[in-house]
mmCIF file of C-alpha atoms in Angstrom:
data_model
loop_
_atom_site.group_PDB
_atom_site.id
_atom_site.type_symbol
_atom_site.label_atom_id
_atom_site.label_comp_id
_atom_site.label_asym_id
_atom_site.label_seq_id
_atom_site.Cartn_x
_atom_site.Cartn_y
_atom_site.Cartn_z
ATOM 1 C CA UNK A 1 -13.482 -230.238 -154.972
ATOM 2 C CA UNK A 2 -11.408 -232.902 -153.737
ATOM 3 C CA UNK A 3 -8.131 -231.062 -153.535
ATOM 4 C CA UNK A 4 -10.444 -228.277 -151.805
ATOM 5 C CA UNK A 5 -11.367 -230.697 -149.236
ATOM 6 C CA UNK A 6 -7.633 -231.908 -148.695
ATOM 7 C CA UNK A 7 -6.099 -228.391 -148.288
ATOM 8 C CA UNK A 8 -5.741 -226.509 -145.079
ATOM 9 C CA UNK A 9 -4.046 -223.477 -146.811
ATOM 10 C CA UNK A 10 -6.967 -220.669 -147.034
ATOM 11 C CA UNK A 11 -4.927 -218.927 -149.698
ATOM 12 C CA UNK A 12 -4.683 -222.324 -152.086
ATOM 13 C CA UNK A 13 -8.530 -223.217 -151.178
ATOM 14 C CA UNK A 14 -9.789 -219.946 -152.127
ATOM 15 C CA UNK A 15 -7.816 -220.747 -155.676
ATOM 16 C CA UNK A 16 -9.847 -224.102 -156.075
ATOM 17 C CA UNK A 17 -13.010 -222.077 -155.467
ATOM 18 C CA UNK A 18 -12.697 -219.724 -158.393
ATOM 19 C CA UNK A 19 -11.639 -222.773 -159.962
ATOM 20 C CA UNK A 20 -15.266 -224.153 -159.133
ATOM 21 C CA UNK A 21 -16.909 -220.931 -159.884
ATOM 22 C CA UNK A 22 -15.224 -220.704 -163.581
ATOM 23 C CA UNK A 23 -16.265 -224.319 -164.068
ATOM 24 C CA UNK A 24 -19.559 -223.979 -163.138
ATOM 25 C CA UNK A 25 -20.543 -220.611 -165.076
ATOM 26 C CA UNK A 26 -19.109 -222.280 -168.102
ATOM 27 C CA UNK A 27 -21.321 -225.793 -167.805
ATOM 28 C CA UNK A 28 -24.296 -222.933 -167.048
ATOM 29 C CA UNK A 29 -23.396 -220.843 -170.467
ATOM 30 C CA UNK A 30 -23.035 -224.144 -171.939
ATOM 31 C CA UNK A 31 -26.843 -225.505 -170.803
ATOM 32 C CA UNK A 32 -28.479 -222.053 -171.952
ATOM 33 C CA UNK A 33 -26.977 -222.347 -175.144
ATOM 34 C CA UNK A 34 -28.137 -225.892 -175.752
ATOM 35 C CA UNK A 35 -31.472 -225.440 -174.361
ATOM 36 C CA UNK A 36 -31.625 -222.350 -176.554
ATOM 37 C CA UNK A 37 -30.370 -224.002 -179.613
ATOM 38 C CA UNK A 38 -33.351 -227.099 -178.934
ATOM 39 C CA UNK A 39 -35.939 -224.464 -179.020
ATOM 40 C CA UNK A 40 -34.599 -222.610 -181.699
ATOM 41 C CA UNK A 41 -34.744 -225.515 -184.015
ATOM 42 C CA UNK A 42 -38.376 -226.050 -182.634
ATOM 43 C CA UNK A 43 -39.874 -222.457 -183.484
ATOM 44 C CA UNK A 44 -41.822 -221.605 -186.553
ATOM 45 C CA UNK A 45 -40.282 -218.613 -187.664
ATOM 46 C CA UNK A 46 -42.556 -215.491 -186.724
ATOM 47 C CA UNK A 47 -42.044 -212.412 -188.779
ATOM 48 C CA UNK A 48 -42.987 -208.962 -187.388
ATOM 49 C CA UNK A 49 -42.181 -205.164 -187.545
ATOM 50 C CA UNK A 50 -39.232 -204.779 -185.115
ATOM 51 C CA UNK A 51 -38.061 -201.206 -183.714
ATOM 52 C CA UNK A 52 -34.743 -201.961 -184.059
ATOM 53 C CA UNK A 53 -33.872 -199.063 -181.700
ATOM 54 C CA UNK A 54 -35.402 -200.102 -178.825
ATOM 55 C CA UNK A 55 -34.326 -203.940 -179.518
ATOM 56 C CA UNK A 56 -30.303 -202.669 -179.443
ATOM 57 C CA UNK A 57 -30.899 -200.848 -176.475
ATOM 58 C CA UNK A 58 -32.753 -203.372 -174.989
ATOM 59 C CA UNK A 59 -29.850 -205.802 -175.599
ATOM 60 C CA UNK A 60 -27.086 -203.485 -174.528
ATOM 61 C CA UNK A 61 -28.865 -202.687 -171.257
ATOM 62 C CA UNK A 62 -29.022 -206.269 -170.922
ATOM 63 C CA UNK A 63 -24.917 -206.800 -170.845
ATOM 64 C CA UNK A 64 -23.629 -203.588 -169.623
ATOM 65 C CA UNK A 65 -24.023 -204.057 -165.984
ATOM 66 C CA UNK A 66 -22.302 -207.360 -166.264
ATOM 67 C CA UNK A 67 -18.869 -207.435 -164.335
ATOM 68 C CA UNK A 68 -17.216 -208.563 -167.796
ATOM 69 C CA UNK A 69 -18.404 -205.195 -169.207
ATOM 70 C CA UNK A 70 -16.696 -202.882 -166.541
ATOM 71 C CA UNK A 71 -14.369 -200.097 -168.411
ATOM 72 C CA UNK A 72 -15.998 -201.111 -171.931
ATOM 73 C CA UNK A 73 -18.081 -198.159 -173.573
ATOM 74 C CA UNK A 74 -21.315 -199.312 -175.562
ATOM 75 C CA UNK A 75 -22.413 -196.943 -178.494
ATOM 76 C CA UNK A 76 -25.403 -197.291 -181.055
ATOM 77 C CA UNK A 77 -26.263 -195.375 -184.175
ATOM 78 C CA UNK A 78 -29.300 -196.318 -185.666
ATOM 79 C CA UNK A 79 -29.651 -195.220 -189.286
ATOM 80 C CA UNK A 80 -32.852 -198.078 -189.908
ATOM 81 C CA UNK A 81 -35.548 -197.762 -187.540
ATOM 82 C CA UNK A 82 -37.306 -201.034 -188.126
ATOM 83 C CA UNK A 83 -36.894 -204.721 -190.055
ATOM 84 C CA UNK A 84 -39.841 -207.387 -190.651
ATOM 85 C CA UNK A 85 -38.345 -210.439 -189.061
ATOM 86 C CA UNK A 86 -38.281 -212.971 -186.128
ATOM 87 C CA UNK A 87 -37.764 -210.385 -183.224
ATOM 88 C CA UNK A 88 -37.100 -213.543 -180.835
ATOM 89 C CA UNK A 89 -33.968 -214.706 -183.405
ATOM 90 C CA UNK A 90 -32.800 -211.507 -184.180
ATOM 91 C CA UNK A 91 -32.255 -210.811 -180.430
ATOM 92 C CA UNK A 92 -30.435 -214.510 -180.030
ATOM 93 C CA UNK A 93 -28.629 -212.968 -182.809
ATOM 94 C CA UNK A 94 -27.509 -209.603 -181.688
ATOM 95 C CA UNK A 95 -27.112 -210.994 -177.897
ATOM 96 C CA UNK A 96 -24.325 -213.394 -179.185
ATOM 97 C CA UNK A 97 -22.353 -210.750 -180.793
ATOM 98 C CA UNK A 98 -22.277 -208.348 -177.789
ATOM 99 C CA UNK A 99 -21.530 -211.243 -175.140
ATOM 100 C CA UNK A 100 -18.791 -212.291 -177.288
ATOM 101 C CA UNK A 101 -17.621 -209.044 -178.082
ATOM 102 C CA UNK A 102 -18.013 -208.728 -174.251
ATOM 103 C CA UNK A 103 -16.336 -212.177 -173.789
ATOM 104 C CA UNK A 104 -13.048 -211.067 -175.797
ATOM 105 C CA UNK A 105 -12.463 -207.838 -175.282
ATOM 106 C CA UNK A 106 -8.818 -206.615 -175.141
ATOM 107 C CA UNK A 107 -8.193 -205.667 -171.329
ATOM 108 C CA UNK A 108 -4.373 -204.082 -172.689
ATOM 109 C CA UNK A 109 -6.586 -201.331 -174.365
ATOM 110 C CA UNK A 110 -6.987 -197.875 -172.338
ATOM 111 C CA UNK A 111 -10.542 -197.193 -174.116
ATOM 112 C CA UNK A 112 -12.239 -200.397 -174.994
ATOM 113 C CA UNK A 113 -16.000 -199.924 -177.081
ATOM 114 C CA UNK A 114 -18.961 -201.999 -179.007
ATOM 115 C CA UNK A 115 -20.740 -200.217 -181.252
ATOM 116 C CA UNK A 116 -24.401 -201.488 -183.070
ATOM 117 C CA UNK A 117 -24.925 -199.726 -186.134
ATOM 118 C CA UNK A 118 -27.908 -200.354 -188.568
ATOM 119 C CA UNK A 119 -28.401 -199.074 -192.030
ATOM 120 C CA UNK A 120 -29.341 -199.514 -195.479
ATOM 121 C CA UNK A 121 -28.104 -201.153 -198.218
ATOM 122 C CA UNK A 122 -30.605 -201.271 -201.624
ATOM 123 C CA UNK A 123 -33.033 -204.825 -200.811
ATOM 124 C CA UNK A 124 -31.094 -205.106 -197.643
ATOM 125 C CA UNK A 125 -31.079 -203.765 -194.087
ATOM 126 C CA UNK A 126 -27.463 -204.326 -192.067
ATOM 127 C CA UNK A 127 -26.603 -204.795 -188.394
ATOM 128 C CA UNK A 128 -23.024 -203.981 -187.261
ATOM 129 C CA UNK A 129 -21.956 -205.022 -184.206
ATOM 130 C CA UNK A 130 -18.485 -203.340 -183.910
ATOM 131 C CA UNK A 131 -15.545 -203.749 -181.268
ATOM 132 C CA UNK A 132 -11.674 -202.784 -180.494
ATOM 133 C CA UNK A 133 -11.517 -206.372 -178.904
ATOM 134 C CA UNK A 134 -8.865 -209.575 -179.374
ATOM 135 C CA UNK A 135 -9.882 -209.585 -183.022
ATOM 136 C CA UNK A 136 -9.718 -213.264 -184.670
ATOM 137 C CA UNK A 137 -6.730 -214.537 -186.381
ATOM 138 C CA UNK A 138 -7.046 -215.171 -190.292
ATOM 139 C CA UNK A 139 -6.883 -219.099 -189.686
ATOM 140 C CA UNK A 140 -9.882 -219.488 -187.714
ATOM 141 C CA UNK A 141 -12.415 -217.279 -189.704
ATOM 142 C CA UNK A 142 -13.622 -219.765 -191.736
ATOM 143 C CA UNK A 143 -14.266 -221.897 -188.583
ATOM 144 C CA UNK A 144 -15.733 -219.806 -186.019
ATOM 145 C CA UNK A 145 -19.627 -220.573 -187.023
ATOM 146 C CA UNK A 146 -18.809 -224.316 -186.275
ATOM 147 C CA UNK A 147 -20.325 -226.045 -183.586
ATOM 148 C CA UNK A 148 -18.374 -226.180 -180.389
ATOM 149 C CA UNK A 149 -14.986 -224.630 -182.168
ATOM 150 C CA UNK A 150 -13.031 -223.127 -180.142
ATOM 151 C CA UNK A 151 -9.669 -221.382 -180.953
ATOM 152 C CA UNK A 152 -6.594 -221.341 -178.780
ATOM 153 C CA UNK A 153 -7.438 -217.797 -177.703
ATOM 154 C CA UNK A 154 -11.269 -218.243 -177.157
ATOM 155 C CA UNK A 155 -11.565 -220.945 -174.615
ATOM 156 C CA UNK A 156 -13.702 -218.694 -172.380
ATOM 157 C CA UNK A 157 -16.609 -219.913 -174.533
ATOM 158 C CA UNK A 158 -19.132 -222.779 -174.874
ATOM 159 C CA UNK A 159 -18.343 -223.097 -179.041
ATOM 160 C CA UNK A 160 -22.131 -222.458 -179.304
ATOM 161 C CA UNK A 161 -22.368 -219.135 -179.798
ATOM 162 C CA UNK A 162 -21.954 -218.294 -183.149
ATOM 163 C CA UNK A 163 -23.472 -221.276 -184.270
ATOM 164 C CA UNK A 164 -26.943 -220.469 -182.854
ATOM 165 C CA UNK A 165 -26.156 -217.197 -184.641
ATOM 166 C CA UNK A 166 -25.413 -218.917 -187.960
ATOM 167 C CA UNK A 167 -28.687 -221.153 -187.405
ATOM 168 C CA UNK A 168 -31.100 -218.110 -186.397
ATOM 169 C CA UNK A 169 -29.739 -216.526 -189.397
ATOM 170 C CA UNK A 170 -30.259 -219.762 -192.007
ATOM 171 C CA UNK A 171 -33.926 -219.564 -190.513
ATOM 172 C CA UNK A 172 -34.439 -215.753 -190.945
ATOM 173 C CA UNK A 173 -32.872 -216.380 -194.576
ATOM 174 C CA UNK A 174 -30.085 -213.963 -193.575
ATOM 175 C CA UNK A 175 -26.507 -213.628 -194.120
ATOM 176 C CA UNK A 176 -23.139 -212.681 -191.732
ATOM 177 C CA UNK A 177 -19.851 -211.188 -192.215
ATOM 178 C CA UNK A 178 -17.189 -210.396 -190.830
ATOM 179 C CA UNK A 179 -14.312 -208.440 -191.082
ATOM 180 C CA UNK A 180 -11.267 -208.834 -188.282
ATOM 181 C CA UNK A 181 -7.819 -207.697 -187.584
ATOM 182 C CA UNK A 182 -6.295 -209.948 -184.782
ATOM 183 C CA UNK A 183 -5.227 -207.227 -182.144
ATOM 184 C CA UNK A 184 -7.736 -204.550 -183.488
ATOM 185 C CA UNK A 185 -11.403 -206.065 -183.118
ATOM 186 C CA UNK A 186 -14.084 -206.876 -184.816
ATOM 187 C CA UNK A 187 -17.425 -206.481 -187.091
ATOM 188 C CA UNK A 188 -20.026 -209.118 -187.593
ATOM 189 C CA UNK A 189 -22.414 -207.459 -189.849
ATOM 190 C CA UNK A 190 -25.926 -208.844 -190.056
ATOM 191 C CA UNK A 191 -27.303 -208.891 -193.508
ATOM 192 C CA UNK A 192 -31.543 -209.006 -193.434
ATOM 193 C CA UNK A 193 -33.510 -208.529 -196.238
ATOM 194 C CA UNK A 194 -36.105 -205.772 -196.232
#
């Protein structure tokens, strides 16, 4: 702002702007995700029947107007129609993993994609949220649920993410996974029980 103020060159003011504007919509992420993570910790959980389709398509309507999402394709293939669980923490949940699949996608890629799958497994009902994005290097796996970790290459975030997915998940008595290839993508797969 000061530097802003100093400059006459329209050009170099302009920079400082979007500057301001990155700045700002990363304090704002930041907020939501706090606020969200005070209330989460707050809530009784809620169980529930859940249609799981219209909960997927509900959250991928939700991100694929955003300017982020231009060029990427968004696909879901729902092979398990419904889940008995917090419907309010399984959307913090799936919201997470599509903004941050949104978040670092690989721009170098001609076709880029998410895909939410669900399905079966014996006791167990599994959400896979699927993308051709940055992927995560082996090194930070075991660190990316940690509050406010960041890695070198995902500094676009708040570090809150995928620890209010990690938390929603301890309360639904759930588990994650994930499998990544740096340079290929991603899948966090949600693991609910029936």
């Amino acid at each position: 702002v000061n530097l802003a103020r100093k400059e006459q060159d329209e050009e170099k003011i302009k920079t400082y702007l979007e500057m301001m504007s990155m700045t700002l919509d990363k304090q704002e992420r930041f907020i939501k995700e706090m606020i969200t993570l005070s209330k989460e910790n707050r809530q009784v959980v809620k169980k529930e029947i859940v249609e799981l389709y219209y909960l997927v398509e509900q959250v991928i309507n939700s991100h694929k107007h955003m300017p982020a999402a231009t060029g990427i394709k968004f696909y879901m293939h729902i092979g398990v129609h419904r889940v008995f669980t917090d419907p309010h923490r399984l959307e913090i949940i799936l919201n997470n993993l599509v903004s941050n699949a949104i978040k670092y996608h690989d721009q170098t890629k001609e076709e880029k994609f998410i895909e939410i799958n669900t399905s079966s497994e014996k006791d167990k009902i599994r959400i896979d949220v699927v993308d051709n994005g940055m992927g995560i290097e082996s090194k930070d796996k075991s660190r990316i649920f940690e509050m406010y970790y960041m890695s070198k290459d995902r500094e676009k975030g708040t570090g809150l993410g995928l620890y209010l997915v990690k938390e929603a998940l301890q309360k639904l008595e759930g588990e994650i996974e994930v499998k990544s290839e740096k340079g290929e993508g991603s899948t966090f797969s949600v693991i609910l029980k029936k």
